[in-house]
CSV table of C-alpha atoms in Angstrom, one decimal:
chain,number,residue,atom,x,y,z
A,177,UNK,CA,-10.4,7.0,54.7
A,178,UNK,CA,-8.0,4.8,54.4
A,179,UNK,CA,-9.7,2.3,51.3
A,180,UNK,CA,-10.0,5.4,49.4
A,181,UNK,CA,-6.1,5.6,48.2
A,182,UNK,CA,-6.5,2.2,46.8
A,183,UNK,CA,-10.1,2.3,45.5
A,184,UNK,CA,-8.8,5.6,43.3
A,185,UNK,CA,-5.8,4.2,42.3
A,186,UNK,CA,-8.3,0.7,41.2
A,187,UNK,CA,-10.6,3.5,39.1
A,188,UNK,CA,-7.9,5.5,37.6
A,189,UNK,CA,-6.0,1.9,36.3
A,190,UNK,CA,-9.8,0.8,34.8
A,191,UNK,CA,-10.3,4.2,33.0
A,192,UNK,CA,-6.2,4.7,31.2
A,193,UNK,CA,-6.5,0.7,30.5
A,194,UNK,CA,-10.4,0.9,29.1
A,195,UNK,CA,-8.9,4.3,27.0
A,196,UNK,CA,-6.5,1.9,26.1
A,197,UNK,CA,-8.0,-0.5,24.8
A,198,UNK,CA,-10.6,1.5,22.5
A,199,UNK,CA,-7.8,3.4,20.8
A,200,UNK,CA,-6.0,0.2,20.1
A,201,UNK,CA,-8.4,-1.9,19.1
A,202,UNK,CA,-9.5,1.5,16.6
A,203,UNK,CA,-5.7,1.3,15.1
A,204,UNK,CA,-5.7,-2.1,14.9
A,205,UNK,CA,-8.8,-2.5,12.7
A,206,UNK,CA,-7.5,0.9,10.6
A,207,UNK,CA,-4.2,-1.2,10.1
A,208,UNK,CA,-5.8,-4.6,9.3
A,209,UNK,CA,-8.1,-3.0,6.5
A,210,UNK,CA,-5.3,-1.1,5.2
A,211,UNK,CA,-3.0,-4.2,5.1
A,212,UNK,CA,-6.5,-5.9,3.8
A,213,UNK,CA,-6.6,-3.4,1.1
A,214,UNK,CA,-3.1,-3.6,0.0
A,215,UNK,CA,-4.4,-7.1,-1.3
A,216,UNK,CA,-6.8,-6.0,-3.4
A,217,UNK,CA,-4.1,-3.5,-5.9
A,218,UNK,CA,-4.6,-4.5,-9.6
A,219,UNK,CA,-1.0,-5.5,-12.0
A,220,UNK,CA,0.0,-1.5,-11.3
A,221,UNK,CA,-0.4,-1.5,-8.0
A,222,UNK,CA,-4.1,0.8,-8.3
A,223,UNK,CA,-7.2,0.6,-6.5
A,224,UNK,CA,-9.8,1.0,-9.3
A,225,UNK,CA,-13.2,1.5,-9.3
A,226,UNK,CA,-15.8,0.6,-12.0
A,227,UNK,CA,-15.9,2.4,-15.6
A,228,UNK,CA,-19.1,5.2,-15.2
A,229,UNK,CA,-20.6,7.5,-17.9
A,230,UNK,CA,-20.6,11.2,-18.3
A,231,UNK,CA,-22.0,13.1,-20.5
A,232,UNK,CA,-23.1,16.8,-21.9
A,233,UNK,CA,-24.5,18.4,-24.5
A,234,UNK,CA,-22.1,21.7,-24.1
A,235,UNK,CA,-18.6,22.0,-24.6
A,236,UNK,CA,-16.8,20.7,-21.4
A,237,UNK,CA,-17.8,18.8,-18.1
A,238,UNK,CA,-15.2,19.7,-15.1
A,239,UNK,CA,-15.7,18.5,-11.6
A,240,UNK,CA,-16.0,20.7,-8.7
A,241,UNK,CA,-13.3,21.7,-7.0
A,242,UNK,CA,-11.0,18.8,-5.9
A,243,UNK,CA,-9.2,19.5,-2.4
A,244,UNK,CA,-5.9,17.8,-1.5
A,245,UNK,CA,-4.7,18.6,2.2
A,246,UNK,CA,-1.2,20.0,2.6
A,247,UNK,CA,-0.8,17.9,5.8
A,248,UNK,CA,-0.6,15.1,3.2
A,249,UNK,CA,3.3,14.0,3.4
A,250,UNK,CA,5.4,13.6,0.6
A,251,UNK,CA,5.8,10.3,0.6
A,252,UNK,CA,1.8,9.5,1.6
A,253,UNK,CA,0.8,11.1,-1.7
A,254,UNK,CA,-0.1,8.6,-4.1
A,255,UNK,CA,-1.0,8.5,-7.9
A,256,UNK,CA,-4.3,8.9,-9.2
A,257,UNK,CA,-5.2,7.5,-12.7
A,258,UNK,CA,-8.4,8.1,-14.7
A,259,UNK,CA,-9.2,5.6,-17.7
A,260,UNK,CA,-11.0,7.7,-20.0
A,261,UNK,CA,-12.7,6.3,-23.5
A,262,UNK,CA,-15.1,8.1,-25.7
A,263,UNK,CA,-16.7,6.9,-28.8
A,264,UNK,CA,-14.8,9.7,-30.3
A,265,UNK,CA,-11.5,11.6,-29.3
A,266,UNK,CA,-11.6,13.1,-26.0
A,267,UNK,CA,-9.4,15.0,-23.8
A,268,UNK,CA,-8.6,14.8,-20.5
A,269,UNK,CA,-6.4,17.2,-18.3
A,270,UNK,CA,-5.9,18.4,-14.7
A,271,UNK,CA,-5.0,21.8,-13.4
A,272,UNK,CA,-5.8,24.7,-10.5
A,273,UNK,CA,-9.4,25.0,-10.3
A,274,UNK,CA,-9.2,29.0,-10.4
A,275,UNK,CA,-7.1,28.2,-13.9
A,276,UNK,CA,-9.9,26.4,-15.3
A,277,UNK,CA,-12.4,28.4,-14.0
A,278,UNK,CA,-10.8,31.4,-15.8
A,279,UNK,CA,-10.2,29.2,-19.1
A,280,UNK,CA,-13.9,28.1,-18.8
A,281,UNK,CA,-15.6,31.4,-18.3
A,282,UNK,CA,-18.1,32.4,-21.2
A,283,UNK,CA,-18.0,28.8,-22.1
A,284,UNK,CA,-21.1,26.2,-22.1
A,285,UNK,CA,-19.8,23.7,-19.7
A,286,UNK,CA,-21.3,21.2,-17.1
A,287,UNK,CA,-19.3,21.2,-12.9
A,288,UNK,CA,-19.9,17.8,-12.1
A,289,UNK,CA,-20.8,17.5,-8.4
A,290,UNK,CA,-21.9,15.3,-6.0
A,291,UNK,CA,-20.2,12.7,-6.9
A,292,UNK,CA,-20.2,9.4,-5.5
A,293,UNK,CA,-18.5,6.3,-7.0
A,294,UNK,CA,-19.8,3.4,-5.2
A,295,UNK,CA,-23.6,3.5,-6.3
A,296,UNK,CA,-22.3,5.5,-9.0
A,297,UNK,CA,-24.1,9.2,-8.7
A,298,UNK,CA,-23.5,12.4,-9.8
A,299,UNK,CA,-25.4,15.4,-10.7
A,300,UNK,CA,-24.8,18.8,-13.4
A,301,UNK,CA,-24.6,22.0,-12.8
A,302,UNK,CA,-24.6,23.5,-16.1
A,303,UNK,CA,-23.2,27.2,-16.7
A,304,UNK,CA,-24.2,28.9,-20.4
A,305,UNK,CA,-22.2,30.6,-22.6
A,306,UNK,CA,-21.4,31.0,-26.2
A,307,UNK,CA,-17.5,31.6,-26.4
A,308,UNK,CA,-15.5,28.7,-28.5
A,309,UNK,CA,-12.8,27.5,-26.0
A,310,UNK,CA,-10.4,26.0,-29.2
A,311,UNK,CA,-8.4,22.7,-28.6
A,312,UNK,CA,-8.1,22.4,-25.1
A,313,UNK,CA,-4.3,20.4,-25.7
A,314,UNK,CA,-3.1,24.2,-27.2
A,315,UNK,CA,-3.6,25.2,-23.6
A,316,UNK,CA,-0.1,25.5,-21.9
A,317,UNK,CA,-1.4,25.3,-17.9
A,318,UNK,CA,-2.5,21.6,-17.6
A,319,UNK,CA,-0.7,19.5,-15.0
A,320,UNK,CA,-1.1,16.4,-16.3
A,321,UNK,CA,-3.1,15.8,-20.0
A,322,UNK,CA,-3.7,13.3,-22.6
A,323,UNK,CA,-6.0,12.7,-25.6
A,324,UNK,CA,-7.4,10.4,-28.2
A,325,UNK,CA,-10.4,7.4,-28.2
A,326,UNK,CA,-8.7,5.9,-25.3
A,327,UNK,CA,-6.9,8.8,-23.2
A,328,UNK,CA,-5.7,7.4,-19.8
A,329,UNK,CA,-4.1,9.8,-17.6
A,330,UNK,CA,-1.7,9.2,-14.0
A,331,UNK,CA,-1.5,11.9,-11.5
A,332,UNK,CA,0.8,12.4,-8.5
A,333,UNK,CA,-1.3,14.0,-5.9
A,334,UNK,CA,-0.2,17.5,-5.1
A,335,UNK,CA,-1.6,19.7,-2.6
A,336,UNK,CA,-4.4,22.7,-3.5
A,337,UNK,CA,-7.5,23.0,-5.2
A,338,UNK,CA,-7.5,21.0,-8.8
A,339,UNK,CA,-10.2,20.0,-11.4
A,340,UNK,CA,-10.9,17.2,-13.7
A,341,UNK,CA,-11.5,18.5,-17.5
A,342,UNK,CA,-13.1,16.2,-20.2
A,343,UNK,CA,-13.5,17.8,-23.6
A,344,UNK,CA,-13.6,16.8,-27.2
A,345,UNK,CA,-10.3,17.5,-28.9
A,346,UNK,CA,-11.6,20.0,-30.7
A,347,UNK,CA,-13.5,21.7,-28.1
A,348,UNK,CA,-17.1,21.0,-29.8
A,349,UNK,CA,-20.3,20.4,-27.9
A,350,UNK,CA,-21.5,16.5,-26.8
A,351,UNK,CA,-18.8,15.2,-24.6
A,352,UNK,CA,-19.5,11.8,-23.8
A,353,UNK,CA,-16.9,9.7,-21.7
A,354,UNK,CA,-16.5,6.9,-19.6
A,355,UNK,CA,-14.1,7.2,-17.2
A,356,UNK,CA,-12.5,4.4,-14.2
A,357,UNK,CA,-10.7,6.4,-11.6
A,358,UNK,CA,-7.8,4.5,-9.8
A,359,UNK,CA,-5.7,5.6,-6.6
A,360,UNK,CA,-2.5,3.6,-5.7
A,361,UNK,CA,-1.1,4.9,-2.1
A,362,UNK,CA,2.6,3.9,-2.7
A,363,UNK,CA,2.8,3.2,1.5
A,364,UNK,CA,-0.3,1.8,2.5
A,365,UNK,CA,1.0,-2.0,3.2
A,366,UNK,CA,3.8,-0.5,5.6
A,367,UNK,CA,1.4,2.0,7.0
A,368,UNK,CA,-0.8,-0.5,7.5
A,369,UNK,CA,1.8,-2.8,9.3
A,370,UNK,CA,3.2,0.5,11.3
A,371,UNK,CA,-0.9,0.6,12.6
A,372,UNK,CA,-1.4,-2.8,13.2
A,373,UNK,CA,1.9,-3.1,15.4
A,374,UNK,CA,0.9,0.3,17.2
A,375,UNK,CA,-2.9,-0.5,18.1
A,376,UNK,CA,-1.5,-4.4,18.7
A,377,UNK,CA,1.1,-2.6,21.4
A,378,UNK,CA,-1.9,-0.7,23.2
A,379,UNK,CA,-3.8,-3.3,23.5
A,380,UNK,CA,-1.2,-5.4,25.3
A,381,UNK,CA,-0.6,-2.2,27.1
A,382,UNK,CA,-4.1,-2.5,28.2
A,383,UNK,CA,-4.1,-5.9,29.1
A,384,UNK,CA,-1.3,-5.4,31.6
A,385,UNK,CA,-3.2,-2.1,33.2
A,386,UNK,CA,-5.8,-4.4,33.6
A,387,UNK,CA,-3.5,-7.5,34.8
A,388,UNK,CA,-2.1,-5.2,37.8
A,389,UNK,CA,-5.4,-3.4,38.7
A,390,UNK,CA,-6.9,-7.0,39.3
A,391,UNK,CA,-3.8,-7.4,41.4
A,392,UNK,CA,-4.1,-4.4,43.3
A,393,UNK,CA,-7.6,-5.2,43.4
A,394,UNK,CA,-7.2,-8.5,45.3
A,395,UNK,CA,-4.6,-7.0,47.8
A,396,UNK,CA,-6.7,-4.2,48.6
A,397,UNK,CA,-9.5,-7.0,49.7
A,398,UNK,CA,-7.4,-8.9,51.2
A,399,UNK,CA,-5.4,-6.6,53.6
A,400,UNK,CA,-9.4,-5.0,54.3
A,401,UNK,CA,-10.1,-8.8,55.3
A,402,UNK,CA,-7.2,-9.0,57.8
A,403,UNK,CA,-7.9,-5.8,59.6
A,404,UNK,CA,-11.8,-6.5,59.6
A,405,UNK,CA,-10.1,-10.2,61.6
């Protein structure tokens, strides 16, 4: 009864240090990409992703509904920028998805979902209509707009439901676009740091569970030995 005391405290010290250990070598890796990462920021300071095609034969093409967290601090939220060109004027805004929904209603348009950058895929659900929806730029709810052959357009990330809208100026039928989307995270090197020094901490917290288990291990066995002489 009396090996039990020791041999509990030897399992609980192997589970908290093992715990430990996999939570700090997880943070660790998160922080070393994200300090990785921070490398790889073009002159502005953006991640950017290759230049894709979209295109419709009706009058608009607006993603799906784009969520962004409210547990997303203040000073997290980073910038997004979309470099749009079109072989004729385009343009490009941003507001509430229920805004554009409303502004969209009764027009041809295609929602753009399943999107994936990175291989580039996306598919169209197109909605009919026949309504004219004018010059998009006349509209006074956009977030964040621009226009002309080359329109690109920065972001700051605000909490809610948004959409991407890509037009022709005019509001005419066969939009055709390319579009780069870029994301610059303002604290990601010092986040990444913050990680990297926290998972680097558990893991030397580990070590030492492990360090003074092995120690109680060995006077466990050894005070066994003397009473067993």
């Amino acid at each position: 009864m009396q090996s039990e005391a020791p041999q509990k405290k030897s399992t609980a010290l192997l589970v908290v240090g093992s715990v430990a250990a996999l939570i700090g070598a997880i943070v660790l890796a998160a922080g070393g990409t994200a300090i990785w990462a921070d490398t790889h920021r073009d002159a502005n300071g953006y991640f950017s992703a290759n230049a894709h095609e979209y295109q419709s034969g009706t009058r608009a093409i607006a993603t799906e509904s784009i969520t962004v967290g409210s547990a997303v601090p203040t000073w997290l939220a980073g910038n997004v920028r979309l470099d749009v060109s079109g072989d004729k004027p385009v343009f490009v805004g941003i507001a509430r998805k229920a805004t554009v929904d409303r502004y969209l209603a009764g027009v041809a348009h295609a929602e753009a979902t399943d999107l994936d950058l990175d291989p580039f895929k996306v598919r169209y659900v197109n909605h009919a209509g026949a309504a004219d929806p004018g010059r998009p730029a006349d509209q006074p709810f956009w977030e964040a707009t621009s226009s002309g052959a080359k329109a690109p357009i920065t972001w700051k990330l605000r909490s809610g439901k948004w959409s991407i809208v890509v037009m022709n100026t005019d509001g005419s039928p066969d939009v055709s676009a390319s579009i780069a989307v870029g994301v610059k995270v303002p604290a990601l090197l010092w986040a990444g740091i913050g990680l990297a020094a926290f998972g680097g901490a558990l893991l030397a917290g580990a070590g030492l569970i492990f360090r003074a288990r092995s120690r109680s291990y060995r006077r466990a066995a050894t005070t066994a030995a003397a009473l067993a002489g």
